[in-house]
């Protein structure tokens, strides 16, 4: 290992916030994927071969929810499915951010000229976890019998 990555001037608290946000989103994405699997058995096996992005998974989940005939079940799944779809866009804003120097000299990611600060990254990670928990609860409750 030659450690070139260590030439990037960045602080550990920012890296920690980014890393936790990435893991939180991965968990959210897979909870959504498993909800799709419950609604359409065999769905998981299509993700890698078809190179489904988080955006495609979110769209698939929203479409599957719309097709649920039981209004109570559809109502329970609709909100977290819509939240996941919106959070994909927020995640894209973070992960496709541009590296730049903040006014205080810190190295940060920016999107549309706006700095992704540690509190903003943490709030986004919290939103990922909140929605992930909702989808996970559906997996083991309302969707478990499907």
Backbone as JSON, one array per atom type, in Angstrom:
{
  "sequence": "XXXXXXXXXXXXXXXXXXXXXXXXXXXXXXXXXXXXXXXXXXXXXXXXXXXXXXXXXXXXXXXXXXXXXXXXXXXXXXXXXXXXXXXXXXXXXXXXXXXXXXXXXXXXXXXXXXXXXXXXXXXXXXXXXXXXXXXXXXXXXXXXXX",
  "N": [[0.86, -1.17, 0.0], [0.58, 2.17, -0.85], [-0.34, 4.59, 0.1], [-1.35, 6.93, -1.18], [-3.88, 8.01, -0.94], [-3.85, 9.36, 1.42], [-2.94, 11.85, 0.88], [-4.98, 13.55, 0.46], [-6.32, 16.38, 1.81], [-8.22, 16.23, 4.47], [-10.56, 16.24, 7.17], [-11.0, 14.01, 9.96], [-13.57, 13.99, 11.36], [-15.33, 14.81, 9.3], [-14.96, 12.82, 7.39], [-15.92, 10.67, 8.87], [-18.64, 11.36, 9.16], [-19.44, 11.32, 6.45], [-18.87, 8.63, 5.8], [-20.6, 7.23, 7.54], [-23.04, 8.14, 6.57], [-23.01, 6.98, 4.03], [-23.07, 4.22, 4.63], [-25.49, 4.14, 6.03], [-27.26, 4.81, 3.98], [-26.88, 2.62, 2.26], [-27.97, 0.56, 3.78], [-30.62, 1.45, 3.88], [-31.27, 1.34, 1.13], [-31.14, -1.43, 0.69], [-33.11, -2.36, 2.44], [-35.31, -1.3, 1.11], [-35.05, -2.73, -1.27], [-35.53, -5.34, -0.37], [-38.17, -5.04, 0.41], [-39.28, -4.73, -2.11], [-38.75, -7.3, -3.01], [-40.47, -8.79, -1.38], [-42.89, -7.9, -2.34], [-42.74, -8.6, -4.99], [-41.72, -11.51, -5.68], [-38.47, -12.73, -6.41], [-37.36, -10.41, -7.23], [-34.94, -9.42, -6.11], [-32.96, -10.9, -7.39], [-32.81, -9.64, -9.81], [-31.48, -7.27, -9.58], [-28.55, -6.91, -9.73], [-27.89, -8.15, -12.3], [-29.34, -6.51, -14.03], [-28.31, -4.11, -13.46], [-29.46, -2.26, -11.65], [-29.99, 0.9, -10.38], [-30.11, 2.87, -7.35], [-32.08, 4.74, -7.78], [-33.67, 3.49, -9.72], [-34.53, 1.27, -8.27], [-36.03, 2.6, -6.33], [-38.04, 3.75, -7.95], [-39.2, 1.39, -8.91], [-40.17, 0.32, -6.49], [-42.1, 2.24, -5.74], [-43.88, 1.95, -7.9], [-44.67, -0.72, -7.49], [-45.94, -0.49, -5.04], [-48.12, 1.11, -5.74], [-49.57, -0.74, -7.13], [-50.57, -2.44, -5.23], [-53.38, -4.01, -3.98], [-54.76, -4.06, -1.56], [-55.97, -1.55, 0.4], [-55.18, -0.73, 2.97], [-52.66, -1.92, 3.38], [-51.31, -0.8, 1.18], [-51.42, 1.89, 1.94], [-49.78, 1.81, 4.2], [-47.27, 1.27, 3.14], [-46.78, 3.22, 1.22], [-45.89, 5.83, 2.09], [-43.17, 5.49, 3.24], [-42.01, 4.44, 0.9], [-42.2, 6.57, -0.93], [-40.65, 8.39, 0.5], [-38.15, 7.12, 0.39], [-37.64, 7.31, -2.37], [-37.37, 10.12, -2.64], [-35.17, 10.5, -0.97], [-33.17, 9.24, -2.39], [-32.53, 11.11, -4.32], [-31.47, 13.12, -2.68], [-29.27, 11.74, -1.64], [-27.84, 11.39, -4.01], [-27.15, 14.03, -4.48], [-25.27, 14.41, -2.49], [-23.3, 12.34, -2.9], [-22.52, 12.84, -5.5], [-21.33, 15.2, -5.26], [-19.12, 18.04, -5.52], [-15.67, 18.32, -4.89], [-14.27, 20.85, -2.87], [-12.87, 23.84, -1.4], [-13.97, 25.04, 1.66], [-15.17, 28.17, 3.08], [-13.83, 28.45, 5.51], [-11.53, 27.06, 5.06], [-11.63, 24.31, 5.21], [-11.78, 21.12, 3.6], [-14.42, 20.16, 1.64], [-17.47, 18.67, 0.34], [-19.46, 19.97, -2.27], [-22.6, 20.99, -3.6], [-24.19, 22.39, -6.24], [-23.03, 24.79, -5.53], [-23.43, 24.88, -2.84], [-22.28, 24.08, 0.37], [-21.8, 20.85, 1.75], [-22.12, 20.48, 4.91], [-20.91, 19.11, 8.05], [-23.08, 18.89, 10.0], [-25.25, 18.89, 8.17], [-24.74, 16.62, 6.61], [-24.94, 14.7, 8.62], [-27.65, 15.02, 9.35], [-28.86, 14.17, 7.0], [-28.02, 11.49, 6.97], [-29.38, 10.64, 9.26], [-32.01, 10.88, 8.3], [-31.93, 8.91, 6.34], [-31.72, 6.65, 8.0], [-34.1, 6.82, 9.51], [-36.1, 6.35, 7.54], [-35.24, 3.89, 6.63], [-35.67, 2.31, 8.89], [-38.46, 2.34, 8.97], [-39.08, 0.93, 6.6], [-37.87, -1.5, 7.21], [-39.39, -2.33, 9.39], [-41.82, -2.76, 8.08], [-41.07, -4.94, 6.51], [-40.87, -7.0, 8.39], [-43.35, -7.08, 9.48], [-46.11, -6.03, 8.19], [-45.46, -6.85, 5.52], [-44.46, -9.37, 5.86], [-46.1, -11.6, 5.66], [-46.58, -11.95, 3.01]],
  "CA": [[0.0, 0.0, 0.0], [1.45, 3.34, -0.98], [-0.94, 5.67, 0.88], [-1.66, 8.17, -1.91], [-5.15, 8.55, -0.47], [-3.59, 10.23, 2.57], [-2.58, 13.19, 0.4], [-6.19, 14.37, 0.43], [-6.43, 17.08, 3.09], [-9.6, 16.19, 4.96], [-10.59, 15.95, 8.6], [-11.66, 12.76, 10.36], [-15.02, 14.1, 11.62], [-16.07, 14.87, 8.04], [-14.92, 11.47, 6.82], [-16.82, 9.83, 9.67], [-20.02, 11.71, 8.79], [-19.68, 10.81, 5.1], [-18.89, 7.17, 5.84], [-21.83, 6.78, 8.19], [-24.14, 8.41, 5.64], [-22.95, 5.97, 2.96], [-23.55, 2.94, 5.18], [-26.92, 4.3, 6.33], [-28.0, 4.73, 2.73], [-26.82, 1.24, 1.77], [-28.96, -0.2, 4.55], [-31.92, 1.91, 3.39], [-31.47, 0.8, -0.22], [-31.41, -2.86, 0.76], [-34.44, -2.55, 3.01], [-36.24, -1.05, 0.0], [-34.93, -3.86, -2.2], [-36.21, -6.49, 0.21], [-39.61, -4.77, 0.31], [-39.61, -5.09, -3.49], [-38.73, -8.77, -3.07], [-41.7, -9.3, -0.76], [-44.01, -7.55, -3.22], [-42.53, -9.29, -6.27], [-40.67, -12.51, -5.46], [-37.48, -12.83, -7.47], [-36.86, -9.07, -7.56], [-33.53, -9.27, -5.7], [-32.11, -11.52, -8.41], [-32.74, -8.79, -11.0], [-30.78, -6.02, -9.31], [-27.21, -6.85, -10.31], [-27.84, -8.38, -13.75], [-29.92, -5.37, -14.76], [-27.59, -2.92, -12.99], [-30.45, -1.32, -11.13], [-29.51, 1.93, -9.48], [-31.03, 3.18, -6.26], [-33.22, 5.44, -8.38], [-34.53, 2.49, -10.37], [-35.16, 0.5, -7.19], [-37.06, 3.47, -5.75], [-39.16, 3.81, -8.9], [-39.85, 0.07, -8.89], [-40.92, 0.18, -5.25], [-43.27, 3.12, -5.83], [-44.82, 1.31, -8.83], [-45.21, -1.92, -6.84], [-46.87, -0.04, -4.0], [-49.33, 1.58, -6.42], [-50.31, -1.91, -7.61], [-51.1, -3.2, -4.1], [-54.84, -3.85, -3.98], [-55.23, -3.84, -0.19], [-55.73, -0.13, 0.68], [-54.47, -0.55, 4.25], [-51.26, -2.26, 3.12], [-50.78, 0.23, 0.28], [-51.22, 3.09, 2.75], [-48.64, 1.63, 5.11], [-46.01, 1.22, 2.39], [-46.64, 4.36, 0.31], [-45.08, 6.94, 2.62], [-41.73, 5.21, 3.21], [-41.56, 4.26, -0.49], [-42.01, 7.92, -1.45], [-39.5, 8.97, 1.21], [-36.94, 6.52, -0.2], [-37.43, 7.92, -3.69], [-36.85, 11.48, -2.42], [-33.83, 10.41, -0.36], [-32.21, 8.88, -3.44], [-32.09, 12.38, -4.91], [-30.59, 13.77, -1.71], [-28.02, 10.97, -1.62], [-27.11, 11.73, -5.24], [-26.58, 15.36, -4.28], [-24.08, 14.27, -1.65], [-22.25, 11.5, -3.5], [-22.05, 13.43, -6.75], [-20.85, 16.53, -4.92], [-17.82, 18.45, -6.05], [-14.75, 18.69, -3.82], [-13.84, 22.25, -2.89], [-12.45, 24.39, -0.11], [-14.97, 25.88, 2.31], [-14.67, 29.49, 3.47], [-12.9, 28.33, 6.64], [-10.36, 26.31, 4.62], [-11.87, 22.86, 5.25], [-12.14, 20.45, 2.36], [-15.79, 19.69, 1.74], [-18.2, 18.45, -0.9], [-20.43, 21.02, -2.57], [-23.56, 20.69, -4.66], [-24.84, 23.63, -6.64], [-22.41, 25.88, -4.79], [-23.76, 24.77, -1.41], [-21.41, 23.16, 1.11], [-22.35, 19.79, 2.59], [-21.47, 20.58, 6.22], [-21.07, 17.92, 8.89], [-24.46, 18.77, 10.48], [-26.15, 18.54, 7.07], [-24.49, 15.21, 6.28], [-25.51, 13.91, 9.71], [-29.11, 15.06, 9.24], [-29.24, 13.31, 5.89], [-27.84, 10.12, 7.45], [-30.51, 10.36, 10.16], [-33.19, 10.68, 7.46], [-31.77, 7.57, 5.76], [-32.01, 5.65, 9.03], [-35.54, 6.87, 9.84], [-36.87, 5.67, 6.49], [-34.81, 2.49, 6.64], [-36.37, 1.64, 9.99], [-39.86, 2.15, 8.56], [-39.13, -0.16, 5.63], [-37.51, -2.73, 7.91], [-40.56, -2.72, 10.17], [-42.77, -3.33, 7.13], [-40.58, -6.27, 6.12], [-41.1, -8.0, 9.44], [-44.73, -6.99, 9.94], [-47.13, -6.07, 7.13], [-45.03, -7.58, 4.32], [-43.93, -10.69, 6.22], [-47.03, -12.68, 5.29], [-46.73, -12.05, 1.54]],
  "C": [[0.9, 1.23, 0.0], [0.89, 4.61, -0.37], [-1.2, 6.98, 0.14], [-2.94, 8.82, -1.41], [-4.96, 9.52, 0.69], [-3.14, 11.63, 2.16], [-3.79, 14.11, 0.34], [-6.34, 15.04, 1.79], [-7.89, 17.14, 3.57], [-9.6, 15.75, 6.41], [-11.4, 14.69, 8.91], [-13.14, 12.92, 10.68], [-15.85, 14.15, 10.34], [-16.1, 13.5, 7.38], [-15.86, 10.53, 7.57], [-18.27, 10.09, 9.28], [-20.36, 11.16, 7.4], [-19.79, 9.29, 5.1], [-20.16, 6.63, 6.45], [-23.03, 7.01, 7.28], [-24.17, 7.37, 4.52], [-23.49, 4.63, 3.45], [-25.04, 3.02, 5.48], [-27.75, 4.21, 5.05], [-28.0, 3.32, 2.17], [-27.85, 0.37, 2.49], [-30.38, 0.16, 4.1], [-32.23, 1.28, 2.03], [-31.82, -0.69, -0.18], [-32.71, -3.17, 1.49], [-35.51, -2.31, 1.94], [-36.23, -2.21, -0.98], [-35.65, -5.08, -1.67], [-37.72, -6.28, 0.28], [-40.08, -5.1, -1.11], [-39.68, -6.61, -3.64], [-40.0, -9.36, -2.47], [-42.91, -9.04, -1.67], [-43.95, -8.28, -4.56], [-41.4, -10.29, -6.11], [-39.77, -12.68, -6.68], [-36.84, -11.49, -7.82], [-35.37, -8.93, -7.25], [-32.6, -9.81, -6.77], [-31.98, -10.67, -9.66], [-31.84, -7.57, -10.81], [-29.41, -5.95, -9.99], [-27.2, -7.11, -11.81], [-28.35, -7.2, -14.57], [-29.31, -4.04, -14.34], [-28.54, -1.84, -12.5], [-29.79, -0.37, -10.14], [-30.5, 2.11, -8.34], [-32.27, 3.89, -6.79], [-34.19, 4.49, -9.04], [-35.25, 1.65, -9.32], [-36.28, 1.32, -6.55], [-38.27, 3.56, -6.66], [-39.93, 2.5, -8.93], [-40.71, -0.08, -7.64], [-42.2, 1.02, -5.28], [-44.32, 2.5, -6.76], [-45.47, 0.08, -8.19], [-46.24, -1.54, -5.78], [-48.19, 0.4, -4.63], [-50.2, 0.41, -6.88], [-50.9, -2.76, -6.48], [-52.6, -2.94, -4.0], [-55.43, -3.59, -2.6], [-54.93, -2.39, 0.19], [-54.98, 0.12, 1.99], [-52.98, -0.83, 4.06], [-50.61, -1.2, 2.23], [-50.5, 1.51, 1.06], [-50.02, 3.0, 3.66], [-47.3, 1.71, 4.38], [-45.75, 2.51, 1.61], [-45.71, 5.44, 0.84], [-43.59, 6.61, 2.64], [-41.19, 4.96, 1.8], [-41.29, 5.63, -1.13], [-40.81, 8.61, -0.8], [-38.2, 8.43, 0.62], [-36.64, 7.16, -1.54], [-36.85, 9.33, -3.56], [-35.43, 11.44, -1.87], [-32.77, 9.97, -1.36], [-31.66, 10.15, -4.07], [-31.14, 13.12, -3.97], [-29.24, 13.07, -1.64], [-27.18, 11.29, -2.86], [-26.46, 13.1, -5.11], [-25.32, 15.32, -3.45], [-22.97, 13.52, -2.39], [-21.73, 12.03, -4.83], [-21.6, 14.87, -6.53], [-19.46, 16.79, -5.49], [-16.9, 18.84, -4.9], [-14.29, 20.14, -3.98], [-13.43, 22.66, -1.48], [-13.53, 25.31, 0.43], [-14.34, 27.22, 2.71], [-13.67, 29.42, 4.61], [-11.65, 27.51, 6.3], [-10.53, 24.8, 4.65], [-12.2, 22.34, 3.85], [-13.51, 19.82, 2.53], [-16.33, 19.33, 0.36], [-19.24, 19.55, -1.03], [-21.37, 20.52, -3.65], [-24.28, 21.98, -4.99], [-24.31, 24.83, -5.89], [-22.66, 25.86, -3.3], [-22.88, 23.71, -0.75], [-22.22, 22.11, 1.86], [-21.58, 19.82, 3.9], [-21.67, 19.28, 6.99], [-22.5, 17.82, 9.44], [-25.44, 18.38, 9.38], [-25.98, 17.08, 6.65], [-25.11, 14.32, 7.36], [-27.03, 13.89, 9.66], [-29.59, 14.17, 8.11], [-29.1, 11.84, 6.29], [-28.97, 9.72, 8.39], [-31.79, 10.11, 9.36], [-33.13, 9.31, 6.78], [-32.19, 6.51, 6.77], [-33.49, 5.65, 9.38], [-36.37, 6.1, 8.81], [-36.5, 4.2, 6.42], [-35.53, 1.7, 7.72], [-37.84, 1.39, 9.65], [-39.98, 0.97, 7.59], [-38.82, -1.5, 6.29], [-38.68, -3.24, 8.74], [-41.63, -3.33, 9.27], [-42.37, -4.74, 6.72], [-40.98, -7.34, 7.12], [-42.51, -7.96, 10.02], [-45.68, -7.14, 8.75], [-46.72, -6.91, 5.91], [-44.57, -9.01, 4.61], [-44.81, -11.83, 5.73], [-47.17, -12.85, 3.77], [-45.9, -13.18, 0.98]]
}
